[in-house]
Amino acid sequence: MKVLSNLQRYGLALISSGLALVLAWPIDAPSSCFLLAVTVSSLFGGLGPGLLSVALSALSFEYFFLWRTFPPTHETAGFLRFLVFVIATLLITALMEIKRRVEESRTRAQEALRLAQSDLAHVNRVTTMGELTASLAHEVNQPIAAAVTDANTCLRWLTRDQPDLEEAREAASRTVKDATRAAEIVSRIRLTFTKSTPQRELVDVNEIIREMIVLLRNEASRCSISVRTELVPHLPRVIGDRVQLQQVMMNLMINAIDAMKNVEGTRELVIKSQRAEDEQLVLAVSDTGVGLPPQQADQIFNAFFTTKRHGTGMGLRISRSIVESHGGRLWAAENSPRGASFYLTLPTKLEAHE
Amino acid sequence: MATEGNTKLVAIVDDDDLMRGALQGLLKTIGLSARTFASAEEFLDSGDQHQTGCLIADIRMPGISGLDLQAKLNAERCRIPTIFITAHGDEKMRMQALRAGAVEFLTKPFDDNALLGIVRAALES
């Protein structure tokens, strides 16, 4: 609801009471008209304007109408009628105030819940990234090592007896590329760590998948896992929080990598994106790992359920709540012939969803 | 430099495109042209392993790792002087590589003079 200024709120009470008086006079229906004015004032103005409207209505009612219909001989009846009128208007004001407070506390509770979820998601992100420190350091070290080599090469061409400027220039421009890559990776890591309130923006899921692969590429190759993508190009974008969606992809991909660490045979992580019915996108993360825990497949999304030695049991729980807050679904299935697949849907047209 | 050495190929196997380019560029400064391969599989499929006089390989790669590549080459009786370059090799990994016949085990970022010296020596051997 739009927030009105104090002046507007009390102005509303004055105007509505005034209008009620003007309207009530010709049609001789004071109670209904003043009740309406009080309702409007307390509904849109709050307690203060509501009470002001009650006072104005009671005065007008008493001064202009009460004794016109009730001559002084019926003093008791007139007084009762006035009393009923005042009680009715006060009750309406009180009801409106209660309604407002209930709504306010519900909004506050929702806000607190949203903040708690976002804090939890942040903790999960930091924990996950913490586990990846070695890999991320390697990911940054890789382009830096290339930069050192390219810079050395550049020096070699320049310090020859016959400097080769063309070769030196090439080596220097390779150095620039290397350093740019290192900076990109650092900024990606920083973005993933950043804690912010959930945003709603247009997000390209294929881009998110590619970004997470860059961060996890090393972790995968350390475990001799090949990463393959089947991404349908030009997918419609989804409305959502980029960092949170990255987090879901990261959780699913890390789970897949962990599931394959100790299996013999093919170790392949496959990530697919495609369109589905009802303007939805489906993303799938499949591995050839140990598969879902038997007899407990439905529990993997529960809080504190984990099969990992150092797992928190929160990754899939948080992932599911993120996907659901985006109006989508997240579920798991066995992969054939081996391993597990995680599927998630995301709507490309998001209705007002809280 | 022995003429025989020059006819032999230097092969670079690394999944990182920047590193491949950097190594190739560095070897060019001493007049060596190197072939690059993005994976161990690609190198094994190329058939170039029999003409290779020196192999520079990363340890960690998706699919076949550097150490597995070395084992496969040894199994094919194709003993190529191999230089491993890795970001953080532990002592165990280093010993395993050297025992299997690697000539050197360098940590990134590595000393360019050291690498070039070893490559020259490998080609002349």
Short mmCIF file of N, CA and C in Angstrom, two decimals, chain A residues 213-341:
data_model
loop_
_atom_site.label_atom_id
_atom_site.label_comp_id
_atom_site.label_asym_id
_atom_site.label_seq_id
_atom_site.Cartn_x
_atom_site.Cartn_y
_atom_site.Cartn_z
N ILE A 213 31.31 -23.28 -14.27
CA ILE A 213 32.26 -24.27 -14.80
C ILE A 213 33.67 -23.70 -14.72
N VAL A 214 33.82 -22.41 -15.01
CA VAL A 214 35.16 -21.79 -14.92
C VAL A 214 35.70 -21.95 -13.50
N LEU A 215 34.83 -21.71 -12.50
CA LEU A 215 35.30 -21.80 -11.11
C LEU A 215 35.58 -23.24 -10.69
N LEU A 216 34.84 -24.19 -11.26
CA LEU A 216 34.96 -25.57 -10.79
C LEU A 216 35.78 -26.46 -11.71
N ARG A 217 36.24 -25.88 -12.83
CA ARG A 217 36.97 -26.66 -13.82
C ARG A 217 38.15 -27.39 -13.18
N ASN A 218 38.87 -26.66 -12.35
CA ASN A 218 40.06 -27.24 -11.75
C ASN A 218 39.73 -28.34 -10.77
N GLU A 219 38.70 -28.08 -9.96
CA GLU A 219 38.25 -29.09 -8.99
C GLU A 219 37.90 -30.38 -9.74
N ALA A 220 37.26 -30.23 -10.90
CA ALA A 220 36.88 -31.40 -11.70
C ALA A 220 38.11 -32.10 -12.25
N SER A 221 39.03 -31.32 -12.82
CA SER A 221 40.16 -32.00 -13.46
C SER A 221 41.09 -32.62 -12.42
N ARG A 222 41.10 -32.07 -11.21
CA ARG A 222 41.88 -32.66 -10.14
C ARG A 222 41.40 -34.09 -9.86
N CYS A 223 40.10 -34.30 -10.06
CA CYS A 223 39.54 -35.63 -9.81
C CYS A 223 39.37 -36.40 -11.12
N SER A 224 40.07 -35.95 -12.16
CA SER A 224 39.97 -36.59 -13.48
C SER A 224 38.53 -36.70 -13.97
N ILE A 225 37.78 -35.64 -13.78
CA ILE A 225 36.40 -35.64 -14.23
C ILE A 225 36.31 -34.73 -15.45
N SER A 226 35.70 -35.25 -16.51
CA SER A 226 35.52 -34.37 -17.65
C SER A 226 34.15 -33.69 -17.55
N VAL A 227 34.11 -32.46 -17.98
CA VAL A 227 32.87 -31.68 -17.88
C VAL A 227 32.35 -31.46 -19.29
N ARG A 228 31.08 -31.80 -19.51
CA ARG A 228 30.48 -31.62 -20.83
C ARG A 228 29.20 -30.81 -20.67
N THR A 229 28.94 -29.92 -21.62
CA THR A 229 27.69 -29.15 -21.54
C THR A 229 26.87 -29.37 -22.79
N GLU A 230 25.57 -29.39 -22.62
CA GLU A 230 24.65 -29.38 -23.76
C GLU A 230 23.68 -28.25 -23.50
N LEU A 231 24.07 -27.05 -23.93
CA LEU A 231 23.27 -25.88 -23.62
C LEU A 231 22.54 -25.41 -24.88
N VAL A 232 21.24 -25.32 -24.79
CA VAL A 232 20.47 -24.81 -25.92
C VAL A 232 20.69 -23.29 -26.00
N PRO A 233 21.17 -22.79 -27.15
CA PRO A 233 21.47 -21.35 -27.21
C PRO A 233 20.21 -20.49 -27.23
N HIS A 234 20.38 -19.23 -26.92
CA HIS A 234 19.32 -18.22 -26.96
C HIS A 234 18.10 -18.60 -26.13
N LEU A 235 18.31 -19.12 -24.96
CA LEU A 235 17.18 -19.43 -24.09
C LEU A 235 16.60 -18.13 -23.54
N PRO A 236 15.29 -18.08 -23.34
CA PRO A 236 14.74 -16.88 -22.70
C PRO A 236 15.34 -16.75 -21.30
N ARG A 237 15.49 -15.50 -20.87
CA ARG A 237 16.12 -15.32 -19.56
C ARG A 237 15.10 -15.48 -18.44
N VAL A 238 15.59 -15.81 -17.27
CA VAL A 238 14.69 -15.95 -16.13
C VAL A 238 14.87 -14.74 -15.22
N ILE A 239 13.81 -14.45 -14.46
CA ILE A 239 13.93 -13.34 -13.51
C ILE A 239 14.36 -13.93 -12.18
N GLY A 240 15.46 -13.45 -11.64
CA GLY A 240 15.88 -14.03 -10.38
C GLY A 240 17.14 -13.40 -9.85
N ASP A 241 17.64 -14.02 -8.80
CA ASP A 241 18.84 -13.52 -8.16
C ASP A 241 20.04 -14.30 -8.70
N ARG A 242 20.94 -13.59 -9.38
CA ARG A 242 22.07 -14.22 -10.05
C ARG A 242 22.93 -15.03 -9.07
N VAL A 243 23.28 -14.39 -7.94
CA VAL A 243 24.18 -15.04 -6.99
C VAL A 243 23.54 -16.32 -6.44
N GLN A 244 22.24 -16.24 -6.16
CA GLN A 244 21.57 -17.43 -5.61
C GLN A 244 21.49 -18.56 -6.63
N LEU A 245 21.22 -18.20 -7.88
CA LEU A 245 21.13 -19.24 -8.91
C LEU A 245 22.51 -19.85 -9.17
N GLN A 246 23.54 -19.01 -9.11
CA GLN A 246 24.91 -19.52 -9.23
C GLN A 246 25.18 -20.52 -8.12
N GLN A 247 24.68 -20.17 -6.94
CA GLN A 247 24.91 -21.02 -5.78
C GLN A 247 24.26 -22.39 -5.97
N VAL A 248 23.04 -22.39 -6.52
CA VAL A 248 22.37 -23.67 -6.77
C VAL A 248 23.21 -24.51 -7.72
N MET A 249 23.65 -23.90 -8.81
CA MET A 249 24.45 -24.64 -9.79
C MET A 249 25.74 -25.14 -9.14
N MET A 250 26.34 -24.29 -8.31
CA MET A 250 27.60 -24.68 -7.68
C MET A 250 27.37 -25.85 -6.73
N ASN A 251 26.32 -25.77 -5.91
CA ASN A 251 26.03 -26.88 -4.99
C ASN A 251 25.84 -28.18 -5.75
N LEU A 252 25.05 -28.12 -6.85
CA LEU A 252 24.77 -29.35 -7.59
C LEU A 252 26.04 -29.89 -8.25
N MET A 253 26.86 -28.98 -8.78
CA MET A 253 28.07 -29.43 -9.46
C MET A 253 29.08 -30.00 -8.47
N ILE A 254 29.20 -29.37 -7.30
CA ILE A 254 30.13 -29.89 -6.30
C ILE A 254 29.67 -31.26 -5.80
N ASN A 255 28.36 -31.40 -5.59
CA ASN A 255 27.83 -32.71 -5.19
C ASN A 255 28.20 -33.76 -6.23
N ALA A 256 28.03 -33.39 -7.50
CA ALA A 256 28.31 -34.34 -8.59
C ALA A 256 29.79 -34.73 -8.57
N ILE A 257 30.66 -33.73 -8.38
CA ILE A 257 32.10 -34.01 -8.35
C ILE A 257 32.43 -34.92 -7.16
N ASP A 258 31.87 -34.57 -5.99
CA ASP A 258 32.12 -35.39 -4.80
C ASP A 258 31.66 -36.83 -5.01
N ALA A 259 30.53 -36.99 -5.72
CA ALA A 259 29.97 -38.33 -5.91
C ALA A 259 30.85 -39.18 -6.82
N MET A 260 31.71 -38.51 -7.62
CA MET A 260 32.52 -39.28 -8.59
C MET A 260 33.95 -39.49 -8.13
N LYS A 261 34.32 -38.83 -7.01
CA LYS A 261 35.72 -38.83 -6.57
C LYS A 261 36.30 -40.23 -6.45
N ASN A 262 35.49 -41.17 -5.96
CA ASN A 262 36.04 -42.49 -5.66
C ASN A 262 35.43 -43.61 -6.50
N VAL A 263 34.92 -43.28 -7.68
CA VAL A 263 34.36 -44.37 -8.49
C VAL A 263 35.35 -44.73 -9.61
N GLU A 264 35.29 -45.99 -10.00
CA GLU A 264 36.12 -46.44 -11.12
C GLU A 264 35.36 -46.18 -12.41
N GLY A 265 36.07 -46.12 -13.50
CA GLY A 265 35.41 -45.97 -14.80
C GLY A 265 35.19 -44.51 -15.16
N THR A 266 34.28 -44.30 -16.09
CA THR A 266 34.05 -42.96 -16.62
C THR A 266 33.61 -41.99 -15.52
N ARG A 267 34.23 -40.84 -15.51
CA ARG A 267 33.80 -39.80 -14.58
C ARG A 267 33.42 -38.59 -15.42
N GLU A 268 32.12 -38.43 -15.58
CA GLU A 268 31.68 -37.34 -16.46
C GLU A 268 30.57 -36.53 -15.80
N LEU A 269 30.77 -35.21 -15.83
CA LEU A 269 29.76 -34.30 -15.33
C LEU A 269 29.10 -33.65 -16.54
N VAL A 270 27.79 -33.85 -16.69
CA VAL A 270 27.08 -33.30 -17.84
C VAL A 270 26.06 -32.28 -17.36
N ILE A 271 26.10 -31.10 -17.96
CA ILE A 271 25.14 -30.06 -17.59
C ILE A 271 24.35 -29.67 -18.83
N LYS A 272 23.03 -29.77 -18.71
CA LYS A 272 22.18 -29.46 -19.87
C LYS A 272 21.22 -28.33 -19.53
N SER A 273 20.88 -27.58 -20.55
CA SER A 273 19.81 -26.60 -20.38
C SER A 273 18.89 -26.72 -21.58
N GLN A 274 17.61 -26.64 -21.36
CA GLN A 274 16.68 -26.65 -22.48
C GLN A 274 15.34 -26.04 -22.10
N ARG A 275 14.52 -25.81 -23.12
CA ARG A 275 13.18 -25.29 -22.87
C ARG A 275 12.25 -26.43 -22.48
N ALA A 276 11.23 -26.09 -21.70
CA ALA A 276 10.21 -27.09 -21.40
C ALA A 276 8.84 -26.45 -21.61
N GLU A 277 7.80 -27.21 -21.27
CA GLU A 277 6.45 -26.67 -21.47
C GLU A 277 6.18 -25.50 -20.53
N ASP A 278 5.10 -24.79 -20.79
CA ASP A 278 4.61 -23.72 -19.93
C ASP A 278 5.67 -22.65 -19.65
N GLU A 279 6.42 -22.30 -20.68
CA GLU A 279 7.43 -21.26 -20.56
C GLU A 279 8.38 -21.50 -19.39
N GLN A 280 8.82 -22.74 -19.28
CA GLN A 280 9.78 -23.10 -18.24
C GLN A 280 11.10 -23.50 -18.88
N LEU A 281 12.17 -23.38 -18.10
CA LEU A 281 13.46 -23.92 -18.52
C LEU A 281 13.76 -25.11 -17.63
N VAL A 282 14.42 -26.12 -18.21
CA VAL A 282 14.87 -27.24 -17.39
C VAL A 282 16.38 -27.30 -17.45
N LEU A 283 17.01 -27.37 -16.29
CA LEU A 283 18.45 -27.56 -16.23
C LEU A 283 18.69 -28.93 -15.60
N ALA A 284 19.68 -29.64 -16.10
CA ALA A 284 20.00 -30.95 -15.53
C ALA A 284 21.49 -31.04 -15.26
N VAL A 285 21.82 -31.54 -14.08
CA VAL A 285 23.21 -31.78 -13.71
C VAL A 285 23.34 -33.28 -13.45
N SER A 286 24.08 -33.98 -14.31
CA SER A 286 24.17 -35.44 -14.19
C SER A 286 25.61 -35.87 -13.95
N ASP A 287 25.76 -36.91 -13.14
CA ASP A 287 27.09 -37.43 -12.90
C ASP A 287 27.10 -38.94 -13.08
N THR A 288 28.28 -39.52 -13.07
CA THR A 288 28.42 -40.97 -13.16
C THR A 288 29.01 -41.48 -11.84
N GLY A 289 28.53 -40.89 -10.74
CA GLY A 289 29.08 -41.20 -9.42
C GLY A 289 28.38 -42.32 -8.71
N VAL A 290 28.39 -42.24 -7.38
CA VAL A 290 27.86 -43.34 -6.57
C VAL A 290 26.34 -43.44 -6.59
N GLY A 291 25.67 -42.42 -7.11
CA GLY A 291 24.21 -42.46 -7.17
C GLY A 291 23.57 -41.99 -5.89
N LEU A 292 22.24 -41.97 -5.88
CA LEU A 292 21.51 -41.49 -4.70
C LEU A 292 21.59 -42.56 -3.61
N PRO A 293 21.59 -42.15 -2.35
CA PRO A 293 21.67 -43.14 -1.29
C PRO A 293 20.42 -44.03 -1.32
N PRO A 294 20.59 -45.37 -1.36
CA PRO A 294 19.43 -46.26 -1.48
C PRO A 294 18.51 -46.12 -0.26
N GLN A 295 17.23 -46.22 -0.51
CA GLN A 295 16.19 -46.11 0.53
C GLN A 295 16.11 -44.73 1.19
N GLN A 296 16.98 -43.82 0.78
CA GLN A 296 16.94 -42.51 1.42
C GLN A 296 16.84 -41.41 0.39
N ALA A 297 16.50 -41.80 -0.84
CA ALA A 297 16.51 -40.84 -1.94
C ALA A 297 15.62 -39.62 -1.66
N ASP A 298 14.53 -39.86 -0.92
CA ASP A 298 13.62 -38.75 -0.67
C ASP A 298 14.10 -37.86 0.47
N GLN A 299 15.15 -38.31 1.16
CA GLN A 299 15.60 -37.52 2.32
C GLN A 299 16.73 -36.56 2.00
N ILE A 300 17.27 -36.68 0.79
CA ILE A 300 18.46 -35.88 0.50
C ILE A 300 18.19 -34.38 0.56
N PHE A 301 16.93 -33.99 0.39
CA PHE A 301 16.62 -32.55 0.44
C PHE A 301 16.31 -32.07 1.85
N ASN A 302 16.34 -33.00 2.82
CA ASN A 302 16.07 -32.58 4.20
C ASN A 302 17.28 -31.85 4.78
N ALA A 303 16.98 -30.95 5.71
CA ALA A 303 18.08 -30.25 6.38
C ALA A 303 18.91 -31.26 7.17
N PHE A 304 20.19 -31.05 7.21
CA PHE A 304 21.15 -31.85 7.98
C PHE A 304 21.30 -33.28 7.49
N PHE A 305 20.75 -33.60 6.30
CA PHE A 305 20.99 -34.93 5.75
C PHE A 305 22.25 -34.86 4.89
N THR A 306 23.21 -35.69 5.21
CA THR A 306 24.43 -35.67 4.39
C THR A 306 25.05 -37.06 4.33
N THR A 307 25.72 -37.34 3.22
CA THR A 307 26.46 -38.59 3.11
C THR A 307 27.95 -38.30 3.07
N LYS A 308 28.28 -36.99 3.18
CA LYS A 308 29.70 -36.62 3.12
C LYS A 308 30.27 -36.56 4.53
N ARG A 309 31.57 -36.80 4.60
CA ARG A 309 32.22 -36.83 5.91
C ARG A 309 32.16 -35.44 6.56
N HIS A 310 32.38 -34.40 5.76
CA HIS A 310 32.38 -33.06 6.34
C HIS A 310 31.20 -32.23 5.85
N GLY A 311 30.16 -32.90 5.40
CA GLY A 311 29.02 -32.17 4.85
C GLY A 311 28.21 -31.49 5.95
N THR A 312 27.56 -30.38 5.60
CA THR A 312 26.70 -29.70 6.56
C THR A 312 25.27 -30.18 6.42
N GLY A 313 24.97 -30.83 5.30
CA GLY A 313 23.61 -31.27 5.07
C GLY A 313 22.67 -30.13 4.73
N MET A 314 23.23 -29.01 4.33
CA MET A 314 22.38 -27.85 4.03
C MET A 314 22.34 -27.51 2.54
N GLY A 315 23.30 -28.00 1.78
CA GLY A 315 23.43 -27.60 0.36
C GLY A 315 22.17 -27.82 -0.45
N LEU A 316 21.64 -29.05 -0.43
CA LEU A 316 20.46 -29.34 -1.25
C LEU A 316 19.21 -28.67 -0.67
N ARG A 317 19.17 -28.61 0.66
CA ARG A 317 18.03 -27.94 1.31
C ARG A 317 17.95 -26.48 0.84
N ILE A 318 19.10 -25.80 0.91
CA ILE A 318 19.15 -24.40 0.52
C ILE A 318 18.88 -24.26 -0.98
N SER A 319 19.46 -25.15 -1.76
CA SER A 319 19.24 -25.10 -3.21
C SER A 319 17.76 -25.20 -3.54
N ARG A 320 17.09 -26.15 -2.87
CA ARG A 320 15.67 -26.32 -3.15
C ARG A 320 14.89 -25.07 -2.76
N SER A 321 15.21 -24.48 -1.61
CA SER A 321 14.42 -23.31 -1.21
C SER A 321 14.71 -22.12 -2.14
N ILE A 322 15.93 -22.05 -2.66
CA ILE A 322 16.22 -20.98 -3.63
C ILE A 322 15.40 -21.19 -4.90
N VAL A 323 15.43 -22.43 -5.41
CA VAL A 323 14.70 -22.70 -6.66
C VAL A 323 13.21 -22.44 -6.46
N GLU A 324 12.68 -22.87 -5.31
CA GLU A 324 11.25 -22.67 -5.07
C GLU A 324 10.91 -21.19 -4.92
N SER A 325 11.82 -20.41 -4.33
CA SER A 325 11.54 -18.98 -4.21
C SER A 325 11.58 -18.30 -5.58
N HIS A 326 12.13 -18.99 -6.59
CA HIS A 326 12.10 -18.48 -7.96
C HIS A 326 10.91 -19.06 -8.73
N GLY A 327 10.04 -19.77 -8.03
CA GLY A 327 8.85 -20.33 -8.68
C GLY A 327 9.15 -21.61 -9.45
N GLY A 328 10.28 -22.25 -9.13
CA GLY A 328 10.64 -23.48 -9.85
C GLY A 328 10.64 -24.69 -8.94
N ARG A 329 11.14 -25.82 -9.47
CA ARG A 329 11.20 -27.06 -8.70
C ARG A 329 12.58 -27.68 -8.84
N LEU A 330 12.99 -28.44 -7.83
CA LEU A 330 14.28 -29.13 -7.88
C LEU A 330 14.06 -30.55 -7.40
N TRP A 331 14.48 -31.53 -8.22
CA TRP A 331 14.32 -32.91 -7.79
C TRP A 331 15.49 -33.76 -8.34
N ALA A 332 15.56 -34.99 -7.82
CA ALA A 332 16.69 -35.85 -8.19
C ALA A 332 16.17 -37.15 -8.77
N ALA A 333 16.97 -37.79 -9.61
CA ALA A 333 16.62 -39.09 -10.17
C ALA A 333 17.90 -39.87 -10.41
N GLU A 334 17.74 -41.19 -10.54
CA GLU A 334 18.91 -42.01 -10.86
C GLU A 334 19.33 -41.71 -12.29
N ASN A 335 20.62 -41.75 -12.54
CA ASN A 335 21.13 -41.56 -13.89
C ASN A 335 21.44 -42.94 -14.46
N SER A 336 21.25 -43.11 -15.75
CA SER A 336 21.51 -44.42 -16.35
C SER A 336 22.82 -44.34 -17.13
N PRO A 337 23.74 -45.31 -17.05
CA PRO A 337 23.62 -46.53 -16.25
C PRO A 337 24.08 -46.35 -14.81
N ARG A 338 24.63 -45.17 -14.48
CA ARG A 338 25.21 -45.03 -13.16
C ARG A 338 25.15 -43.57 -12.74
N GLY A 339 25.07 -43.33 -11.44
CA GLY A 339 25.13 -41.96 -10.95
C GLY A 339 23.76 -41.35 -10.71
N ALA A 340 23.76 -40.04 -10.57
CA ALA A 340 22.52 -39.33 -10.25
C ALA A 340 22.35 -38.14 -11.18
N SER A 341 21.10 -37.74 -11.36
CA SER A 341 20.80 -36.52 -12.12
C SER A 341 19.95 -35.62 -11.25
#
